CSV table of C-alpha atoms in Angstrom, one decimal:
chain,number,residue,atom,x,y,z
A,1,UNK,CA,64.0,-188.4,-70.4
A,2,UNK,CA,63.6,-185.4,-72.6
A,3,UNK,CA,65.7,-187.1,-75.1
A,4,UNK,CA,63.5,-190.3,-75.1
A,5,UNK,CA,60.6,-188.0,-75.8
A,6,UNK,CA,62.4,-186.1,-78.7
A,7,UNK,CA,63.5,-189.5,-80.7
A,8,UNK,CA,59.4,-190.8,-79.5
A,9,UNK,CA,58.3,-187.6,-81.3
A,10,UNK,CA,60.3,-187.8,-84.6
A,11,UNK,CA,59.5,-191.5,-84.8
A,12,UNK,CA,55.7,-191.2,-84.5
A,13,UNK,CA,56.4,-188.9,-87.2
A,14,UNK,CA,57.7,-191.2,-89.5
A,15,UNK,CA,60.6,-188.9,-90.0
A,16,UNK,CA,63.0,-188.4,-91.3
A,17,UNK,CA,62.2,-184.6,-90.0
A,18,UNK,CA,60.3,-183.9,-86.6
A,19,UNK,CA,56.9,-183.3,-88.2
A,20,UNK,CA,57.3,-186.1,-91.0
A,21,UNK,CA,58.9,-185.9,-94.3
A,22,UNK,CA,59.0,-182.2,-94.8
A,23,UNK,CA,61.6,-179.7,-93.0
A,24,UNK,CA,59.7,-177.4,-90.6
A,25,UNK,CA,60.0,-174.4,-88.0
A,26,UNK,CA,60.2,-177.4,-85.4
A,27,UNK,CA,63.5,-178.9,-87.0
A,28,UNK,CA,64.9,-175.5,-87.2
A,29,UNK,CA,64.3,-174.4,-83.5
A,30,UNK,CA,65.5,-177.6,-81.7
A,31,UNK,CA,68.6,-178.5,-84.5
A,32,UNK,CA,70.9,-175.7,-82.8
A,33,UNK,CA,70.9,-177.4,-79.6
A,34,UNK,CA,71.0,-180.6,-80.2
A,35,UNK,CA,73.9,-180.4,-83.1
A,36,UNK,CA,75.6,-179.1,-80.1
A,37,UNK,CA,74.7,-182.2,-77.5
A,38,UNK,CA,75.7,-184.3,-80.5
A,39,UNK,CA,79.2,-183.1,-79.8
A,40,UNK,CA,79.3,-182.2,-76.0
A,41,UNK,CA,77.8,-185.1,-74.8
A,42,UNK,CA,80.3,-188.1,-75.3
A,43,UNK,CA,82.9,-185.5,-73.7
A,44,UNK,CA,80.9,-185.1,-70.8
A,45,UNK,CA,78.9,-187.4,-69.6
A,46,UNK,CA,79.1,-190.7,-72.4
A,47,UNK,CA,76.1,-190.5,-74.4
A,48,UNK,CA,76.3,-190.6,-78.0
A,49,UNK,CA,74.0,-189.3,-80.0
A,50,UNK,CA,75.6,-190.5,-83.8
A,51,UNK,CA,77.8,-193.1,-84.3
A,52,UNK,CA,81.0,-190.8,-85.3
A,53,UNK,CA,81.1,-189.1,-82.3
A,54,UNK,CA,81.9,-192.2,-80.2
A,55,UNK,CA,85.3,-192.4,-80.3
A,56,UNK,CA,88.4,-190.0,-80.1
A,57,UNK,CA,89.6,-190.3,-84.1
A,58,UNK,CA,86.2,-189.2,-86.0
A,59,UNK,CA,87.1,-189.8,-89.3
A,60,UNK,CA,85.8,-186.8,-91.9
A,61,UNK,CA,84.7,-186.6,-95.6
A,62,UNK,CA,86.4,-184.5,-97.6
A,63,UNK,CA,83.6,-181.8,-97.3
A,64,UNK,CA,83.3,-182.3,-93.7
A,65,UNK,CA,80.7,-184.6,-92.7
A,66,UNK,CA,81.4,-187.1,-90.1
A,67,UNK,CA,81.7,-190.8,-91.5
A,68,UNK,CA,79.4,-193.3,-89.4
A,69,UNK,CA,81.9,-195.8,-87.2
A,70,UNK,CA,81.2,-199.4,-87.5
A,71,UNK,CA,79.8,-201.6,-84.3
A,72,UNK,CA,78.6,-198.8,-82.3
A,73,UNK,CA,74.7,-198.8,-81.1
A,74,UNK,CA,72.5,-195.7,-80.7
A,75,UNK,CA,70.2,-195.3,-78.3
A,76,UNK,CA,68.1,-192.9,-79.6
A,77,UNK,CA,67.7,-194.4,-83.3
A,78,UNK,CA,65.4,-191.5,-85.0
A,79,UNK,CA,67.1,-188.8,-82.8
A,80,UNK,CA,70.7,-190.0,-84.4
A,81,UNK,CA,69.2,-190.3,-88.1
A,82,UNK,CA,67.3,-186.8,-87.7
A,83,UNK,CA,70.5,-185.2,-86.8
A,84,UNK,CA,72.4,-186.8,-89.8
A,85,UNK,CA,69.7,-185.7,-92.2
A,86,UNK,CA,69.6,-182.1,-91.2
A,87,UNK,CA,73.5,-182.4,-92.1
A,88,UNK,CA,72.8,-182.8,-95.8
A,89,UNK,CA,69.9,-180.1,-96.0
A,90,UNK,CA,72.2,-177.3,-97.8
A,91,UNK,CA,71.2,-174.2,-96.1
A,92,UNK,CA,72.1,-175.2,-92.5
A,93,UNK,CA,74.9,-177.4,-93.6
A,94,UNK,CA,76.9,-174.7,-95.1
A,95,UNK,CA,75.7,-171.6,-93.6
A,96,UNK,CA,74.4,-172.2,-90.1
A,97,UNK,CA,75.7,-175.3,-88.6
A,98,UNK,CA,78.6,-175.5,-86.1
A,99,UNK,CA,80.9,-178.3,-87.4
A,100,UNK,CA,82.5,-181.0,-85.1
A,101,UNK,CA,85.8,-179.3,-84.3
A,102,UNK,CA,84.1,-176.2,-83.2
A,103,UNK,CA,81.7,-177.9,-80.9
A,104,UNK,CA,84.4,-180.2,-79.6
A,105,UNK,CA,87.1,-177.0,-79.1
A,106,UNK,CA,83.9,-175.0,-77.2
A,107,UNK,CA,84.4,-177.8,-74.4
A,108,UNK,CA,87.8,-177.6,-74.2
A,109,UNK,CA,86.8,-174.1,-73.5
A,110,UNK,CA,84.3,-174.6,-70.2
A,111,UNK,CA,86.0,-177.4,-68.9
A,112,UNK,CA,88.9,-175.4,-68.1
A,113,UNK,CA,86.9,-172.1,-67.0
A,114,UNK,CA,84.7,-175.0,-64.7
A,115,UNK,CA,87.9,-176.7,-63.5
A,116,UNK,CA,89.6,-173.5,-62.2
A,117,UNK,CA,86.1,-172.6,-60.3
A,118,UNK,CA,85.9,-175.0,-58.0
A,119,UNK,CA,87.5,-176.4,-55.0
A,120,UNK,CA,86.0,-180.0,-54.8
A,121,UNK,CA,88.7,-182.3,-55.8
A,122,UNK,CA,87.1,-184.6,-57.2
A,123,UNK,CA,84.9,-182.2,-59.4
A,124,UNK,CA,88.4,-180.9,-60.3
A,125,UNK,CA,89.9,-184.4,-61.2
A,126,UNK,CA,86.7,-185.5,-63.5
A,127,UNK,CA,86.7,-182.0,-65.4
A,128,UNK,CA,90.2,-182.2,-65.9
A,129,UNK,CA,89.7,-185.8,-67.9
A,130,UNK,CA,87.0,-184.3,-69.8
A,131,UNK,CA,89.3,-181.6,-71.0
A,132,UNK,CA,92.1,-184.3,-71.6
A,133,UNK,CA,89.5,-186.2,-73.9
A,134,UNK,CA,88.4,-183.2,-75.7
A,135,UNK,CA,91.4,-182.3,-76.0
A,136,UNK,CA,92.4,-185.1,-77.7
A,137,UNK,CA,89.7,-185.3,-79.8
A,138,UNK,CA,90.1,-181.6,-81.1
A,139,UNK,CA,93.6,-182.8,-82.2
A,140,UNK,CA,92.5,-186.0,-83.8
A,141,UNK,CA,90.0,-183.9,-85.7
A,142,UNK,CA,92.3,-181.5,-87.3
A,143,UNK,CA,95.2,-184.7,-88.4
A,144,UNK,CA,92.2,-186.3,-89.5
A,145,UNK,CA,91.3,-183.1,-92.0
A,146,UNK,CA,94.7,-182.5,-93.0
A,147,UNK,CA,94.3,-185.8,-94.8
A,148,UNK,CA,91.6,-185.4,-96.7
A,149,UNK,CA,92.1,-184.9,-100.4
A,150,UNK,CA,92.0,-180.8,-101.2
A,151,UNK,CA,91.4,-181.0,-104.4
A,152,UNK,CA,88.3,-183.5,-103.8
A,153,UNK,CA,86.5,-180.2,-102.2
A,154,UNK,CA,84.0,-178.2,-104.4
A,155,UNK,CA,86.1,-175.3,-105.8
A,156,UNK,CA,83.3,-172.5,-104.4
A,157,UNK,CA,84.3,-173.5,-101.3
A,158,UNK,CA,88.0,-173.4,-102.0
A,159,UNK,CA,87.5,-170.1,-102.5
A,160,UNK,CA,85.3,-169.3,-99.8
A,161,UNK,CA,88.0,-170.1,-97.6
A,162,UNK,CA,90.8,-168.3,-99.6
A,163,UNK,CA,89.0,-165.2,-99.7
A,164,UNK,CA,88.5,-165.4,-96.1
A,165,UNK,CA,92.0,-165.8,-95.4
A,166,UNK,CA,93.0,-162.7,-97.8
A,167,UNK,CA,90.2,-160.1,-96.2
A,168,UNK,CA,90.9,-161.1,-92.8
A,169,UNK,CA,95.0,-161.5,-93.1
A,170,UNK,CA,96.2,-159.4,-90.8
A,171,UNK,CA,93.9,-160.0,-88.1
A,172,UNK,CA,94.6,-163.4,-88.4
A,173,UNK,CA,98.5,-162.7,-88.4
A,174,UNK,CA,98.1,-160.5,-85.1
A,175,UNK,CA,95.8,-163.2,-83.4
A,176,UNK,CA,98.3,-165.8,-83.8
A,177,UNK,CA,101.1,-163.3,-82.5
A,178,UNK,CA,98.9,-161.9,-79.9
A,179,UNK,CA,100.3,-161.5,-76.3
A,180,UNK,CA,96.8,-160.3,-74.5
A,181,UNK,CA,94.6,-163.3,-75.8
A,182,UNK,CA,91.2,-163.8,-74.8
A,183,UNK,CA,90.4,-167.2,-75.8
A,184,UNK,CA,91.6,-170.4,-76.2
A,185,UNK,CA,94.9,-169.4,-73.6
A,186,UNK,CA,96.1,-172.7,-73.8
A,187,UNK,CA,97.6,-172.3,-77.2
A,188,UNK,CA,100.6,-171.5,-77.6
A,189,UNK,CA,101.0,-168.0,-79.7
A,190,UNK,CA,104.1,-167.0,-81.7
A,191,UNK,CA,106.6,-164.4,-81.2
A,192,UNK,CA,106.2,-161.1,-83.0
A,193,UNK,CA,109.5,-161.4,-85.0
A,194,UNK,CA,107.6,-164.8,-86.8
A,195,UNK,CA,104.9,-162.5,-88.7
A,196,UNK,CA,106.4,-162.7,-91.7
A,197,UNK,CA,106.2,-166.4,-90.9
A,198,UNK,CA,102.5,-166.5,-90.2
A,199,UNK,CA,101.9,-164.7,-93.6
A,200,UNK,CA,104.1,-167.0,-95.5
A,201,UNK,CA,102.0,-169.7,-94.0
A,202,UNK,CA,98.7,-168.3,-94.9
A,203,UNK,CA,99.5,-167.5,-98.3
A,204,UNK,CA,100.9,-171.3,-98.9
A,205,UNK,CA,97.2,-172.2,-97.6
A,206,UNK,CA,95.5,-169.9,-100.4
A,207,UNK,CA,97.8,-171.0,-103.1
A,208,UNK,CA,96.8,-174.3,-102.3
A,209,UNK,CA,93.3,-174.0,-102.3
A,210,UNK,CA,93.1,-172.5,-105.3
A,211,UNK,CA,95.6,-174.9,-107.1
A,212,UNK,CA,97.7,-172.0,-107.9
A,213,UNK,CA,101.4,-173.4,-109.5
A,214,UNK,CA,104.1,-173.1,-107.1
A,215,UNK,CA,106.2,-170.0,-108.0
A,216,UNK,CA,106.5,-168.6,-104.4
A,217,UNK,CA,110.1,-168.0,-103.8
A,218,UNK,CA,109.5,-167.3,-100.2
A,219,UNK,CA,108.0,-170.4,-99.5
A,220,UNK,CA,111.4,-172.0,-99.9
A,221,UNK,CA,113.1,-172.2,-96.7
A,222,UNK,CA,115.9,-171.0,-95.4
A,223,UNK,CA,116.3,-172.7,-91.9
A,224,UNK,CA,114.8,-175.8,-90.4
A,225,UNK,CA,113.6,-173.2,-87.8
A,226,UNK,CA,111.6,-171.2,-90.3
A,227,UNK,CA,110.2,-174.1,-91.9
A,228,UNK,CA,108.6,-175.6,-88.4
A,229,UNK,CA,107.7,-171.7,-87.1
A,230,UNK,CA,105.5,-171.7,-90.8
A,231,UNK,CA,104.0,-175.1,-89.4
A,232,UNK,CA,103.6,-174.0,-86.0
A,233,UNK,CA,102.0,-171.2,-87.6
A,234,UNK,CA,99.5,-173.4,-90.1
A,235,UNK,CA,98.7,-175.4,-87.0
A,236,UNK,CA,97.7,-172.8,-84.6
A,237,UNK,CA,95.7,-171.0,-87.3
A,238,UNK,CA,93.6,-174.4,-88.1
A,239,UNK,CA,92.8,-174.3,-84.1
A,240,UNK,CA,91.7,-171.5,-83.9
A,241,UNK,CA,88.8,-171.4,-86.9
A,242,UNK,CA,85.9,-171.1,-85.4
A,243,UNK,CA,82.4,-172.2,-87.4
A,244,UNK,CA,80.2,-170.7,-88.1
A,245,UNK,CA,81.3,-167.7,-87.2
A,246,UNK,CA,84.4,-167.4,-89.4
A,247,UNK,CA,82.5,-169.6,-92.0
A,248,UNK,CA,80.5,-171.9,-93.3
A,249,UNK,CA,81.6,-175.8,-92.3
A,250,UNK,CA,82.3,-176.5,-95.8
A,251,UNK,CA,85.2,-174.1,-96.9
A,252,UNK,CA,86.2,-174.8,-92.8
A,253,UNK,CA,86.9,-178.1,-93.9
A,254,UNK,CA,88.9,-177.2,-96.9
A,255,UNK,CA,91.1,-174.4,-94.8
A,256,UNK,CA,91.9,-176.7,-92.2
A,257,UNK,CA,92.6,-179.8,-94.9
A,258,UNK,CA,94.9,-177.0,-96.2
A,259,UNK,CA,96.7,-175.5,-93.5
A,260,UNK,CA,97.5,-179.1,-91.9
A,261,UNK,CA,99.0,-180.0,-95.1
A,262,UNK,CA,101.2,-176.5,-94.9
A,263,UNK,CA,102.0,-177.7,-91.6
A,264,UNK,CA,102.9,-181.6,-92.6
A,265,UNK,CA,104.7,-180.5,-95.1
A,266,UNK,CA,106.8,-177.2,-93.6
A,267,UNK,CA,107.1,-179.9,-90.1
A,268,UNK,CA,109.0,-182.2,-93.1
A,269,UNK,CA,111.5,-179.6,-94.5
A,270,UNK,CA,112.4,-178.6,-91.3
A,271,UNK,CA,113.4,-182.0,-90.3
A,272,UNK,CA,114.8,-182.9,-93.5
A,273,UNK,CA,116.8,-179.4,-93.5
A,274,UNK,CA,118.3,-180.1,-89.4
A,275,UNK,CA,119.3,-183.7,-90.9
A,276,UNK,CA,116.9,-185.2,-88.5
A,277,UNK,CA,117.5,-183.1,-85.4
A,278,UNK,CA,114.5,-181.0,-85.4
């Protein structure tokens, strides 16, 4: 009901803001929320709010922005196309908004917290399927990024994300060896002897997005092992960016387009170097 009155309000309005064609202090206070909803709510109880979200393999642009799916109606018409045009206004696209991934990986979150508070059963089984699906849709998210085209991404943000990497390295190599983790327990962390590993991962992602030529001798593995614990590695790390509170959704987009292509390709060498066994 309270949606039905939102997308009646915008479309009075004549949109394609809440108040009209101008951005105002309503848009601002009410976008948080529902950018949020726009994610949650196919998880968790089937409505769609845009298009994209509808199914499990969202497909991305290459700086981020979710790609309308063919055949799928909307309910709420100027509710969809209000939340799609306060993705292009530049200062909450880059700076404030949470991106898909995020909101999709903050469910995979509460389902499981919900799921081990209750005794019901049946609660039990439906959150469980909820986490399955967001689960799965986390995942499809982040193969989906890792092939988008790198160099297609504005180079600001290339190096956004590069120098996010560098002034937060090692908290981001001690995170993804961490044995006392707080969140997202379900990932699997890696063993403290793979830091080096984690590092060589992370700088392979920088040297990437800033189309620096490939002179790293360390990058050149040694063992199939090392070459899918550097992919394990890139993997983890593209799980566990967090926007916007690591950064903006643009440079996101081009760290986790990066570090799943460090991930493809290490995941490659390793096989390649066991002869096929790994």
């Amino acid at each position: 009901e309270q949606l039905d009155k939102l997308n009646a309000l915008i479309a009075s309005g004549g949109g394609p803001f809440i108040g009209g064609p101008t951005l105002s202090l309503a848009d601002v206070t009410y976008i948080p929320m529902m950018e949020r909803w726009a994610v949650n709510l196919p998880l968790t109880v089937g409505l769609s709010l845009l298009p994209a979200l509808e199914s499990a393999g969202v497909a991305v642009k290459s700086e981020g922005a979710a790609v309308k799916s063919e055949g799928v109606a909307v309910r709420w018409k100027a509710l969809s196309s209000w939340i799609v045009m306060m993705r292009t206004v530049p200062a909450y696209a880059e700076h404030v908004m949470g991106d898909d991934y995020s909101w999709t990986a903050l469910v995979c979150t509460f389902q499981r917290m919900l799921a081990g508070s209750t005794t019901d059963e049946s609660q039990r089984a439906a959150d469980t399927a909820i986490i399955k699906k967001a689960d799965y849709n986390a995942k499809a998210l982040l193969l989906e990024m890792g092939r988008c085209d790198l160099i297609s991404f504005r180079p600001l943000h290339r190096e956004q994300a590069a120098r996010a990497v560098l002034s937060n390295h090692e908290a981001i190599v001690e995170d993804a060896i961490s044995t006392s983790s707080k969140s997202q327990q379900w990932f699997k962390r890696l063993a403290e002897e793979d830091r080096n590993l984690v590092g060589m991962a992370l700088r392979e992602a920088c040297r990437r997005l800033l189309d620096v030529e490939d002179t790293e001798a360390d990058y050149h593995f040694d063992s199939p092992t090392d070459a899918a614990t550097i992919a394990e590695a890139a993997r983890y790390v593209a799980g566990r960016i967090c926007v916007p509170r690591d950064m903006g959704t643009p440079p996101a987009a081009a760290l986790r387009c990066s570090l799943m292509q460090v991930a493809a390709n290490a995941e490659s060498y390793a096989w390649t170097l066991s002869g096929g066994l790994l």
